[in-house]
Coordinates of C-alpha atoms and ligand atoms in Angstrom, one line a residue:
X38 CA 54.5 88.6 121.2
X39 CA 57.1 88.9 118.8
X40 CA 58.5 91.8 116.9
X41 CA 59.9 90.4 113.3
X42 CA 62.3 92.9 111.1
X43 CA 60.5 95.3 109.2
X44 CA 62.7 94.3 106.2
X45 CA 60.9 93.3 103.0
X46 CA 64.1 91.5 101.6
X47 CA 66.8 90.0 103.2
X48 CA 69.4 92.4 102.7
X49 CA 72.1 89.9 101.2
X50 CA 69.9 89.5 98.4
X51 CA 69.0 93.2 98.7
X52 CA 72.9 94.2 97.9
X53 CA 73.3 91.5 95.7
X54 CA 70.7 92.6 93.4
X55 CA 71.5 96.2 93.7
X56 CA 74.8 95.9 92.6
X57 CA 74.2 93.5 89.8
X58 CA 72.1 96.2 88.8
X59 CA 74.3 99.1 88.6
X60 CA 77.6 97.4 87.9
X61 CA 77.3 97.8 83.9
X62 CA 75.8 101.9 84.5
X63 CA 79.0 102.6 86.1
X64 CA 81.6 100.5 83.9
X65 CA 79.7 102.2 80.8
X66 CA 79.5 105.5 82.1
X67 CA 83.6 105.2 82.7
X68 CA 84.3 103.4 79.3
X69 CA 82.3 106.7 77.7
X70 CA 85.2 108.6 79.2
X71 CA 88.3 106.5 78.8
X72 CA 90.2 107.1 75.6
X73 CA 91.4 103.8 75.3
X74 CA 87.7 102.2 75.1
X75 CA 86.4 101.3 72.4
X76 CA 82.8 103.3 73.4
X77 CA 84.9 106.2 74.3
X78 CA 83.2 109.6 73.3
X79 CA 85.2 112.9 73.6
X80 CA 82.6 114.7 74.1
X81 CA 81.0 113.0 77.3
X82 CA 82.4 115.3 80.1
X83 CA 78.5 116.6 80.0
X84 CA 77.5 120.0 79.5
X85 CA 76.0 123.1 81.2
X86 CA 73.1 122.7 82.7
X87 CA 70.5 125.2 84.2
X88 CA 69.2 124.4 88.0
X89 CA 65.7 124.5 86.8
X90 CA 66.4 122.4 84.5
X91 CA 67.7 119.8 86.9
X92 CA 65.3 120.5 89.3
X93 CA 62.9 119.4 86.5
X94 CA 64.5 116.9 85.8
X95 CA 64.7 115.1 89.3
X96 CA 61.9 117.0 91.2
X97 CA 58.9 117.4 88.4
X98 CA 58.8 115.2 86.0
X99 CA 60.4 112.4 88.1
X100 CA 57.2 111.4 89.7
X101 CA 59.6 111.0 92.8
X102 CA 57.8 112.4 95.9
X103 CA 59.5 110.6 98.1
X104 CA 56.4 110.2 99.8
X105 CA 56.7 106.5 99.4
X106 CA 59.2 104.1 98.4
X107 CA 60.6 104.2 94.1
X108 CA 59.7 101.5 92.0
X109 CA 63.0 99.6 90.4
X110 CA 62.3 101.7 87.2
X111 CA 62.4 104.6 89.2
X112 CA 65.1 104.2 90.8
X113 CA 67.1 103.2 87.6
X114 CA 65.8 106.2 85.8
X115 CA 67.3 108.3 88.9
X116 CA 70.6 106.9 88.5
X117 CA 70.5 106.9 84.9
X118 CA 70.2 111.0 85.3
X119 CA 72.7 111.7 88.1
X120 CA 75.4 110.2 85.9
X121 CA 74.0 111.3 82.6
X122 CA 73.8 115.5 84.2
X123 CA 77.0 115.3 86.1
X124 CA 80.8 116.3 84.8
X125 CA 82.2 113.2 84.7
X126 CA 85.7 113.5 85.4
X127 CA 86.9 110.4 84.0
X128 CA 86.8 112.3 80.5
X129 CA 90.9 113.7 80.3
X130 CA 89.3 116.9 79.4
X131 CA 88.1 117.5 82.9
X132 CA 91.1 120.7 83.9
X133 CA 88.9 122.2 86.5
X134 CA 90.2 123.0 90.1
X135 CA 93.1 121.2 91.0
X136 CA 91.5 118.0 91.9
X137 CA 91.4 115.2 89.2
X138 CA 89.6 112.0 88.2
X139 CA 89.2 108.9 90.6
X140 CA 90.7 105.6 89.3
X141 CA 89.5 101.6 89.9
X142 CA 91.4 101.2 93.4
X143 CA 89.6 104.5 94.5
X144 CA 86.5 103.5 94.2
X145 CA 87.2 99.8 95.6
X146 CA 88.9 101.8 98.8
X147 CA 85.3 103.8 99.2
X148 CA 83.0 100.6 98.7
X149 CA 85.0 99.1 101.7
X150 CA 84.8 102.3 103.8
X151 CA 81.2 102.4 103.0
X152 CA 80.9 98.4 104.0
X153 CA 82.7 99.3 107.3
X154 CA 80.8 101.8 107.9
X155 CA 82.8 102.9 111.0
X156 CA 84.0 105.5 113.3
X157 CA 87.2 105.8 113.4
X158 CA 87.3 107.5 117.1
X159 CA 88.1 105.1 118.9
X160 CA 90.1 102.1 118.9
X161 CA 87.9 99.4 120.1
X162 CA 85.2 100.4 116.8
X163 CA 87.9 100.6 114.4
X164 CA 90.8 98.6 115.4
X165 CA 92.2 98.3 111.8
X166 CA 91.7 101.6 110.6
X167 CA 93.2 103.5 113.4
X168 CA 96.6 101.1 113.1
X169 CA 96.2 101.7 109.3
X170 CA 96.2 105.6 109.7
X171 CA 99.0 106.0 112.5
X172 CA 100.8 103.8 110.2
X173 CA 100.2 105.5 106.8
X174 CA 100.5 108.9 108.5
X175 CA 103.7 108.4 110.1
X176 CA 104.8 107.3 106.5
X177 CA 103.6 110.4 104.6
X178 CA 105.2 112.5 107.4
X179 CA 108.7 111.2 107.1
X180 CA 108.8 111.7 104.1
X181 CA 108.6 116.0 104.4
X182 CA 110.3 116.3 108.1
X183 CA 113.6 114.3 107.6
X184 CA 115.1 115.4 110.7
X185 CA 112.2 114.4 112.9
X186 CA 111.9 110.8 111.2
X187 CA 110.9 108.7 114.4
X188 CA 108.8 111.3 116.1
X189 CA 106.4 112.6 112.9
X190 CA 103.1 111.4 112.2
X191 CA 99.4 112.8 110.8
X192 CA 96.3 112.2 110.9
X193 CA 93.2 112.9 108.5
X194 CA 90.9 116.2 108.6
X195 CA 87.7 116.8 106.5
X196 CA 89.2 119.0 104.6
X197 CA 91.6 121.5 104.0
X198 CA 89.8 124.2 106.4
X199 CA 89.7 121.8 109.2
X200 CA 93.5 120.7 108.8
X201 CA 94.4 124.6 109.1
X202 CA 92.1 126.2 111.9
X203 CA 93.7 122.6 114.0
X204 CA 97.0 123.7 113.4
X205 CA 96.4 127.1 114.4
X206 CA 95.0 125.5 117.8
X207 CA 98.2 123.4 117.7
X208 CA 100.3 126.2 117.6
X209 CA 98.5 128.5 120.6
X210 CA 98.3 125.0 123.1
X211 CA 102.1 124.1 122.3
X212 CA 103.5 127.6 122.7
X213 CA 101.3 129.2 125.2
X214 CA 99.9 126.3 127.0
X215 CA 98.2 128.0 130.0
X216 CA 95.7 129.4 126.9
X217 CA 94.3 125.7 127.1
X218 CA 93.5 126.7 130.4
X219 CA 92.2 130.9 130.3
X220 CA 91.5 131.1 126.8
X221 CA 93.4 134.3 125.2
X222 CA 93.2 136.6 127.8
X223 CA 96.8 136.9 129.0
X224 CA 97.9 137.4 125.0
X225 CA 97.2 139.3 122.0
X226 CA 98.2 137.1 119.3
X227 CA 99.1 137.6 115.9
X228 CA 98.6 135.6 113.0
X229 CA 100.9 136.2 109.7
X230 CA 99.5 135.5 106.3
X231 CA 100.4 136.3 102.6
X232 CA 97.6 139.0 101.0
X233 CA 96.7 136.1 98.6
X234 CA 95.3 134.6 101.0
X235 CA 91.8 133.2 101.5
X236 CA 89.2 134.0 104.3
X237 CA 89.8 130.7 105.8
X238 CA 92.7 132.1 107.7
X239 CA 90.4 135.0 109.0
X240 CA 87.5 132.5 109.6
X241 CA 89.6 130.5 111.6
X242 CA 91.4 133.7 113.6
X243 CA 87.2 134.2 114.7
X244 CA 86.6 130.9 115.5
X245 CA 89.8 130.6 117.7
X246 CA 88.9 134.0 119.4
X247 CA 91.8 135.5 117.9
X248 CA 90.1 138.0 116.1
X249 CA 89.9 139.0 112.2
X250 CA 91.6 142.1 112.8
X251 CA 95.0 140.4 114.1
X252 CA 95.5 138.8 110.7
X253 CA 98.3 141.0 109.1
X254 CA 98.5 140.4 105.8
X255 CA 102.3 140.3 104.6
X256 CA 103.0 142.1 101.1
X257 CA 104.0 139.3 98.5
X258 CA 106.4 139.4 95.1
X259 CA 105.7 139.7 91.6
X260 CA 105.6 136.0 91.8
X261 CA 103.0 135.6 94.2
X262 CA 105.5 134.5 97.1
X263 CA 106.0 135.6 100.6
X264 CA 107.5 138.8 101.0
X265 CA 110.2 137.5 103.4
X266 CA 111.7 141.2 104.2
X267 CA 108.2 142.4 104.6
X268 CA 106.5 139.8 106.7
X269 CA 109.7 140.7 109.2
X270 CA 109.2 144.3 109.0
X271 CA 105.5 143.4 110.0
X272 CA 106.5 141.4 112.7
X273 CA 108.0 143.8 114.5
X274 CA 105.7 146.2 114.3
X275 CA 103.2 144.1 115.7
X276 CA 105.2 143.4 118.5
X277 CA 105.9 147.1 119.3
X278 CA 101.9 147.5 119.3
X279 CA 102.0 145.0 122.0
X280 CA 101.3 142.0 120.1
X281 CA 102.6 138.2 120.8
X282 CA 103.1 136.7 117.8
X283 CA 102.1 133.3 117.2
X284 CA 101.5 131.6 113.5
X285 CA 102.9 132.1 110.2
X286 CA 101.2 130.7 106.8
X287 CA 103.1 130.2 104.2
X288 CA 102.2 127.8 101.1
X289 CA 103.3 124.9 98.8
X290 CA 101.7 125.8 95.5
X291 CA 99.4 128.9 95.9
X292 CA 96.1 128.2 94.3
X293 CA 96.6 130.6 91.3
X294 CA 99.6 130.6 90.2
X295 CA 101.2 127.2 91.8
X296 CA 104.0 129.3 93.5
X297 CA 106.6 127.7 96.5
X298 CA 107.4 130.5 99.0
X299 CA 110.8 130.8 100.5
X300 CA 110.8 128.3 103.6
X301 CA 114.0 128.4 104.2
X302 CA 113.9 131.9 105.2
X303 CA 110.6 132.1 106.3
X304 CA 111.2 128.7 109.0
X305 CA 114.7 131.7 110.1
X306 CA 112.2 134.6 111.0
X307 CA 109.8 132.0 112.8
X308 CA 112.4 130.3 114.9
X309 CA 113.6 134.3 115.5
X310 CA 109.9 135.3 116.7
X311 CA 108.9 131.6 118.6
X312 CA 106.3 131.8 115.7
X313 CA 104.8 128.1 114.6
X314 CA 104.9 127.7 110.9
X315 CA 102.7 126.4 108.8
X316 CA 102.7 125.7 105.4
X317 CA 99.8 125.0 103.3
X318 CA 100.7 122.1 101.0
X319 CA 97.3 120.7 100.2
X320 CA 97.7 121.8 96.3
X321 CA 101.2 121.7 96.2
X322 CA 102.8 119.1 98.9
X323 CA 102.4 116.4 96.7
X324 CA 105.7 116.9 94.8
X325 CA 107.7 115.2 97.7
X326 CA 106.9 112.0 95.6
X327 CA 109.3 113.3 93.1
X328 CA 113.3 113.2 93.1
X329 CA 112.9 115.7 90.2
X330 CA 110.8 118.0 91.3
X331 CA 110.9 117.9 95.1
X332 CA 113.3 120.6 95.6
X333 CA 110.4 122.9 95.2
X334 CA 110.0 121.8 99.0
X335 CA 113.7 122.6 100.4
X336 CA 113.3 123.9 103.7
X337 CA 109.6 122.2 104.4
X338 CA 111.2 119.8 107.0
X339 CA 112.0 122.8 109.4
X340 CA 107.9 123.8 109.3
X341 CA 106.1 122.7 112.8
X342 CA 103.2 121.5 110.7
X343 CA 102.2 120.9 107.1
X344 CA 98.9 120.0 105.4
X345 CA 98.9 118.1 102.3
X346 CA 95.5 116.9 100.3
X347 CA 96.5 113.1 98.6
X348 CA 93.1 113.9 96.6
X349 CA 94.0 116.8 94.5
X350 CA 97.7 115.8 92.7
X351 CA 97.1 111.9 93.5
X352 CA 94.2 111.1 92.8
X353 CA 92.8 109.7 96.0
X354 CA 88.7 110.2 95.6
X355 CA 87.3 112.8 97.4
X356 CA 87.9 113.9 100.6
X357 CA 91.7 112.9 102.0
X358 CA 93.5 115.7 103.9
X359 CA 96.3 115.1 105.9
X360 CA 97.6 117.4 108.8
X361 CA 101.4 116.2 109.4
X362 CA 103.7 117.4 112.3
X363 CA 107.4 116.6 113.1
X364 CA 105.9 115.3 116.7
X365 CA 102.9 113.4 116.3
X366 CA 102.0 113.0 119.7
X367 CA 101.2 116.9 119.6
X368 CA 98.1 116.2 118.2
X369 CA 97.2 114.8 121.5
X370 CA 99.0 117.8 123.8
X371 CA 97.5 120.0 122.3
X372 CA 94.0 118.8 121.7
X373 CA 93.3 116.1 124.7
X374 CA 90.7 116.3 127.4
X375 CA 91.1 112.8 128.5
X376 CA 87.2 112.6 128.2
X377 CA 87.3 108.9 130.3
X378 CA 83.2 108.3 129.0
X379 CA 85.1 107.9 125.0
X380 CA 88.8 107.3 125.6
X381 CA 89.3 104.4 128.0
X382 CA 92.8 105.4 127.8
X383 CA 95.4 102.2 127.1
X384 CA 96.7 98.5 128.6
X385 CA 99.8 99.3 127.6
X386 CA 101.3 102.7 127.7
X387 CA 104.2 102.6 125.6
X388 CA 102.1 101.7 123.0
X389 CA 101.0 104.4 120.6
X390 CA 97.6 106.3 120.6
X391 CA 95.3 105.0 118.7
X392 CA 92.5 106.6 120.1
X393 CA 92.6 108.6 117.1
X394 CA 89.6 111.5 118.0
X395 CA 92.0 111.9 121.4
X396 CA 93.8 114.0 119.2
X397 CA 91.2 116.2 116.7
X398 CA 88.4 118.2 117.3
X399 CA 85.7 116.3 115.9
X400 CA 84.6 113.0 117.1
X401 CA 83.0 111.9 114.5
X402 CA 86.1 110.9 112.0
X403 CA 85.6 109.1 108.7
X404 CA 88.3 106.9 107.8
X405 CA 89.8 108.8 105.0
X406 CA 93.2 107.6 105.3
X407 CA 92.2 104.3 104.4
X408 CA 92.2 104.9 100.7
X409 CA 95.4 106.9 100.7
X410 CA 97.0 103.5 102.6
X411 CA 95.1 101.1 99.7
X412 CA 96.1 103.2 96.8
X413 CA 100.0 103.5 98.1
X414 CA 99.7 99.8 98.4
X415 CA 98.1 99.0 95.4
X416 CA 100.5 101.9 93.4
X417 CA 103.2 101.5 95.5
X418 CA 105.1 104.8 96.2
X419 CA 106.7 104.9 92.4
X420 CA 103.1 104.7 90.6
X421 CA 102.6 108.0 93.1
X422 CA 106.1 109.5 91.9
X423 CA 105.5 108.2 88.4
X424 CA 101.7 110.2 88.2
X425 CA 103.3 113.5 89.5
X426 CA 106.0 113.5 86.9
X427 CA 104.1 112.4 84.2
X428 CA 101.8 115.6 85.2
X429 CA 104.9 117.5 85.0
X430 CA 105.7 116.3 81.8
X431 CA 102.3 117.4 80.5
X432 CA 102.4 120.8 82.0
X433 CA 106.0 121.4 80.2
X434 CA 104.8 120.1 77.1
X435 CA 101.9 122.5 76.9
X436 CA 103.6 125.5 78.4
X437 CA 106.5 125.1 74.8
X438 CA 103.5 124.9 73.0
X439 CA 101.8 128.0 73.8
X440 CA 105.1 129.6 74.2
X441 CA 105.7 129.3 70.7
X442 CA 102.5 130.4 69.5
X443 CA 102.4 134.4 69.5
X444 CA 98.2 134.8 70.3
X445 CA 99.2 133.0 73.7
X446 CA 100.3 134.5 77.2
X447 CA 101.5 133.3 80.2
X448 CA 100.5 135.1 83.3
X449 CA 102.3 135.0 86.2
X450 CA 105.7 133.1 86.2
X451 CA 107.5 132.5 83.0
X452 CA 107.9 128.7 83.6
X453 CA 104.6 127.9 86.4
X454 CA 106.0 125.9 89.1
X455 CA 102.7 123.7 90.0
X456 CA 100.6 121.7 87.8
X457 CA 98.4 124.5 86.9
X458 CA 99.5 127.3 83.6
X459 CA 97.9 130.7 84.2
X460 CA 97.4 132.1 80.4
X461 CA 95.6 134.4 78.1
X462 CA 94.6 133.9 74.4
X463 CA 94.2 136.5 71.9
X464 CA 92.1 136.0 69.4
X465 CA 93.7 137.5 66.0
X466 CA 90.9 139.4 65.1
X467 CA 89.9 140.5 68.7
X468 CA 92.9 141.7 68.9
X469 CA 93.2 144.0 66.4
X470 CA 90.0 145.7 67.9
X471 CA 91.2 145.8 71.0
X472 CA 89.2 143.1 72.9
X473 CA 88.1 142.8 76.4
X474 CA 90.2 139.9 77.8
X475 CA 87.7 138.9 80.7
X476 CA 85.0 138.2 78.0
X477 CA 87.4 136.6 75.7
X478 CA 88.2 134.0 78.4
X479 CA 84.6 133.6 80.1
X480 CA 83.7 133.0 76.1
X481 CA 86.0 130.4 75.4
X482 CA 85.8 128.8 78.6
X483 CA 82.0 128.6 78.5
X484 CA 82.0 127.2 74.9
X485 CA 84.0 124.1 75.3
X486 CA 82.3 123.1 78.0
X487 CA 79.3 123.1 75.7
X488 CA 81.0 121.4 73.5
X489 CA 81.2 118.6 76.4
X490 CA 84.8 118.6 75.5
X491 CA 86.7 120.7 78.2
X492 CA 86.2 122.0 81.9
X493 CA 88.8 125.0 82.4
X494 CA 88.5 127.3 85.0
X495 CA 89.9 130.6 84.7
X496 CA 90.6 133.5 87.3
X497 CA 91.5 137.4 87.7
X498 CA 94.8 138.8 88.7
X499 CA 95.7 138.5 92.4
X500 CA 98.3 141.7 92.0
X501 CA 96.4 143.3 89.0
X502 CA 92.9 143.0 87.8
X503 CA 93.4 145.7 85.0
X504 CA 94.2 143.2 82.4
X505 CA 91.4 140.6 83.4
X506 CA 90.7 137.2 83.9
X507 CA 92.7 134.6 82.3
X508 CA 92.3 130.9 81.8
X509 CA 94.1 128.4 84.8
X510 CA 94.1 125.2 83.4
X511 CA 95.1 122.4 85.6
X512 CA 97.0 119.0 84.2
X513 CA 96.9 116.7 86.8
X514 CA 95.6 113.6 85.3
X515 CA 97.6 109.9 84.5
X516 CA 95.4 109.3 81.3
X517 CA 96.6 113.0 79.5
X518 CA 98.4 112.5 76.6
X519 CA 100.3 114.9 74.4
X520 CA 97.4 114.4 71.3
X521 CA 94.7 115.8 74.4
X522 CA 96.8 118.7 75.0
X523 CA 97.3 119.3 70.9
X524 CA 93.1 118.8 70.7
X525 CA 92.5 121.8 73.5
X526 CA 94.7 124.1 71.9
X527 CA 93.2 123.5 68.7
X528 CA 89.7 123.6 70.4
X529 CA 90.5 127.5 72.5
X530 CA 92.1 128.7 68.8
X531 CA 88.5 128.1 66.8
X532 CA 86.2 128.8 69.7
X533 CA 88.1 131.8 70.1
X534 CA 88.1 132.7 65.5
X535 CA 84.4 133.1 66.5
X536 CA 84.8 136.2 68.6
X537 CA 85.4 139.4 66.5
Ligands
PLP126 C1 92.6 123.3 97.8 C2 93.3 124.1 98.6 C3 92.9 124.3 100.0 C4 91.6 123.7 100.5 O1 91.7 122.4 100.8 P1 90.4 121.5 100.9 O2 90.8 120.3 101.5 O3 89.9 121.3 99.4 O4 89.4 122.3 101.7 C5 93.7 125.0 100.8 N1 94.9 125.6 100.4 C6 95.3 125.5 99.1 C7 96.6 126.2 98.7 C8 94.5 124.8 98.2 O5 94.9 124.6 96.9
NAG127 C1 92.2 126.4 104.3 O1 91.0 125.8 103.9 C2 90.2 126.6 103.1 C3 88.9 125.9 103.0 O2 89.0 124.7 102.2 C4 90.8 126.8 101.8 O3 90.0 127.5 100.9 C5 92.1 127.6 102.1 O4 92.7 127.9 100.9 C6 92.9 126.7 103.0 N1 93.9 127.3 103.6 C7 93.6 127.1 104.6 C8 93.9 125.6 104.6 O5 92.9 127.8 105.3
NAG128 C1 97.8 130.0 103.9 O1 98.0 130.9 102.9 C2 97.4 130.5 101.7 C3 97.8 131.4 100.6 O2 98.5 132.5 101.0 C4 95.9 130.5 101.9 O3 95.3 130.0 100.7 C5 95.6 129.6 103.0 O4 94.2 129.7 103.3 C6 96.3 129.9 104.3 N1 96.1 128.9 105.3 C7 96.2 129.1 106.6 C8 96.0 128.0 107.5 O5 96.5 130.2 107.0
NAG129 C1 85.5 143.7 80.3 O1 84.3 142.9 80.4 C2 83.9 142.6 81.8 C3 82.8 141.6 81.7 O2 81.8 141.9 80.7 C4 83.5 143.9 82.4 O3 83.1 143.7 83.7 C5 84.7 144.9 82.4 O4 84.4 146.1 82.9 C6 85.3 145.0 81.0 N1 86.6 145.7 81.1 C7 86.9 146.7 80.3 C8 88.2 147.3 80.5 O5 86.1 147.1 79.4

């Protein structure tokens, strides 16, 4: 007997076909949104869309049961509609949270990740990547912890949540070692975090068995920084309470308002406490690429570890999140278990780990890194420096503009230190009656997105709700251009003369 493959077509010509198919969707669906195509169409960011209506769409009238295999047509139609419903962020109007559109290299570096299709655990299944990441993570790291230049590497975690619960386990295995050991028992630890913060931090206090309820939460100024004088006065009361304290949080461009807290300072009280420090770059990090605008980082190269996100300001696709620390083999102290069944451990011992998983939680790692490493090729590091400034440049011009205009107003600091600008607009006319300023914004907001124009989130007030939500629009895109920025202001001033 012989079992033959179960494979109608050879899969060569399976691929080939398949991607002679979609090539001209995809390059059509992109040249929609890139102004300088000829078929490009302003308004084809897409527009709201109800879930019944998509689940219509794909679910009803698709004839798709899924029951058995799609015909060609079916499949095409499929496609056709996932592109055609979603927001595509190639259109320069997509401002939405922090992340921004992906670019040709981007999607070449996926399409070879995909092709791989490998684990990048271990060494011996992903003997390029794992050199590739080490490298590129070393690289990254040197360029925030200048003092530790040899020593520093990172590696990648799914995302931002996984890069800060690890370093919170980095911290209690590097400080307190025997914990790796008991577990808490000996300690009550403390974790120090800014009142803007997220439940992330608390999630990950209850997953480390730290506990939700030793999370203080420091007071922070009018600026949305760290409180320096207060988180000290809360340290010490925490210690008279019998606490040990272990982890501060601070962050490189708060997810509101874009702030820096004060790291020199903050990096003082730590090394006065034995406290790790964190700081939580993933918005903000970015602007180490810049000789302009890196100073908004002085003091980051005394933090014990830093997470950064290349695919929000850099426009790596989808997920890249880098945990960085001045001693890269930490990852491994901290983490190992020397499982022998995975890690066969290495020929040569001066050589460096690349038994990557050795050093995370999961095992399972995709090789995210990879199209950070390709796109710093490919850019080189002054197309990364070039994007961030010209995102600057964008930001500034926009901020002058609205500061000139009277029905405008910045919230939060006068001149935002991040890509994002925190604002409200005032209709005339609903300002003479006295309008509500969280239905002014949810209006606007709503309405150019109908318009398939413009995706601007908006938020309330950390400090103070009373005044209510106001637009955060974020420019962090290489194809914005001062004539986009003219368009949206023009576009928020007559959906907003609809309002009375
Ligand atoms: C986006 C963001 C995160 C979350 O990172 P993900 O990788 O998207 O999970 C964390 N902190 C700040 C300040 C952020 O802006
Ligand atoms: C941590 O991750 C979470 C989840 O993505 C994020 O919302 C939060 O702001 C981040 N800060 C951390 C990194 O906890
Ligand atoms: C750090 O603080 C920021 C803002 O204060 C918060 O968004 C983030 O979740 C925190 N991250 C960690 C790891 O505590
Ligand atoms: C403003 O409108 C919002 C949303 O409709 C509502 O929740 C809020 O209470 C209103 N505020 C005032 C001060 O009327």
């Amino acid at each position: 007997m012989s079992i033959v493959s179960d494979l109608e077509k050879d899969r060569v010509t399976e691929l080939d076909e398949l991607l002679t198919a979609i090539k001209p969707k995809l390059i059509s669906y992109i040249s929609q949104a890139d102004p300088n195509s000829e078929h490009y169409n302003s308004r084809s960011l897409g527009t709201y869309h109800e879930p019944t209506f998509l689940k219509q769409q794909f679910i009803e009238l698709s004839g798709n049961n899924l029951d058995k295999p799609c015909s060609e047509t079916q499949l095409a139609e499929t496609i056709d509609k996932v592109l055609e419903y979603s927001v595509n962020t190639w259109n320069p109007g997509f401002l939405d949270k922090l992340y921004a559109s992906n670019n040709p290299i981007g999607v070449i570096s996926d399409l070879l990740l995909s092709i791989l299709n490998t684990n990048s655990h271990v060494y011996t299944v992903s003997p390029v990547l794992s050199v590739l990441e080490n490298y590129i993570g070393h690289k990254y790291a040197s360029l925030f912890f200048t003092n530790d230049q040899e020593t520093c590497g990172g590696l990648t975690f799914s995302g931002g949540s996984w890069s800060n619960i690890t370093s919170m386990q980095i911290a209690r295995s590097l400080k307190y070692p025997d914990t790796k050991l008991t577990g808490n028992a000996n300690y009550k630890f403390a974790i120090y975090t800014s009142k803007h913060c997220h439940y992330s931090v608390v999630k990950g206090a209850i997953l480390l068995g730290l506990g939700s309820q030793n999370v203080f939460k420091v007071d922070v100024t009018p600026q949305g920084l760290l409180n320096v004088l207060d988180l000290e006065n809360t340290i010490e009361k925490s210690i008279s309470d019998g606490y040990t304290p272990l982890y501060i949080n601070s962050t490189a461009g708060t997810t509101v308002f874009g702030s820096y807290d004060p790291f020199i300072q903050i990096s003082k009280i730590a090394r006065k406490y034995n406290c790790h420090f964190h700081i939580d770059g993933s918005w903000g990090g970015n602007v180490i690429f810049s000789p302009v605008y890196r100073n908004r980082l002085q003091g980051s190269e005394l933090a014990d570890s830093i997470t950064v996100n290349p695919h929000k300001m850099l426009g790596i696709p989808n997920t890249c999140s880098f945990l960085l620390l001045p001693h890269v083999k930490n990852f491994q102290t901290a983490m190992s278990l020397q499982a022998p069944y995975l890690f066969h451990g290495r020929d040569n011992p001066d050589e460096a780990n690349y038994d990557l998983a050795d050093g995370t939680m999961g095992c399972g790692r995709r090789a995210d890194s990879f199209k950070f490493y390709l796109a710093w090729l490919y850019y080189g590091q002054v197309g990364f420096q070039n994007r961030v400034e010209h995102a600057y440049k964008i930001q500034e011009y926009f901020v002058q503009t609205i500061k000139a205009h009277s029905d405008f107003e910045i919230v939060g600091p006068e001149f935002p230190q991040c890509l994002q600008v925190c604002f409200y607009y005032h209709p005339p006319l609903v300002k003479n009656n006295g309008g509500n300023n969280t239905e002014v914004t949810r209006y606007i907001s709503r309405e150019l997105h109908k318009l398939g124009k413009y995706l601007v989130d908006f938020s309330p007030n950390p400090e103070n709700d009373v005044k209510g939500e106001f637009f955060r629009v974020v420019f962090n895109s290489p194809i914005l251009t001062d004539k986009i920025v003219d368009d949206l202001i023009e576009s928020i001033i007559k959906v907003g003369s609809e309002l009375k």
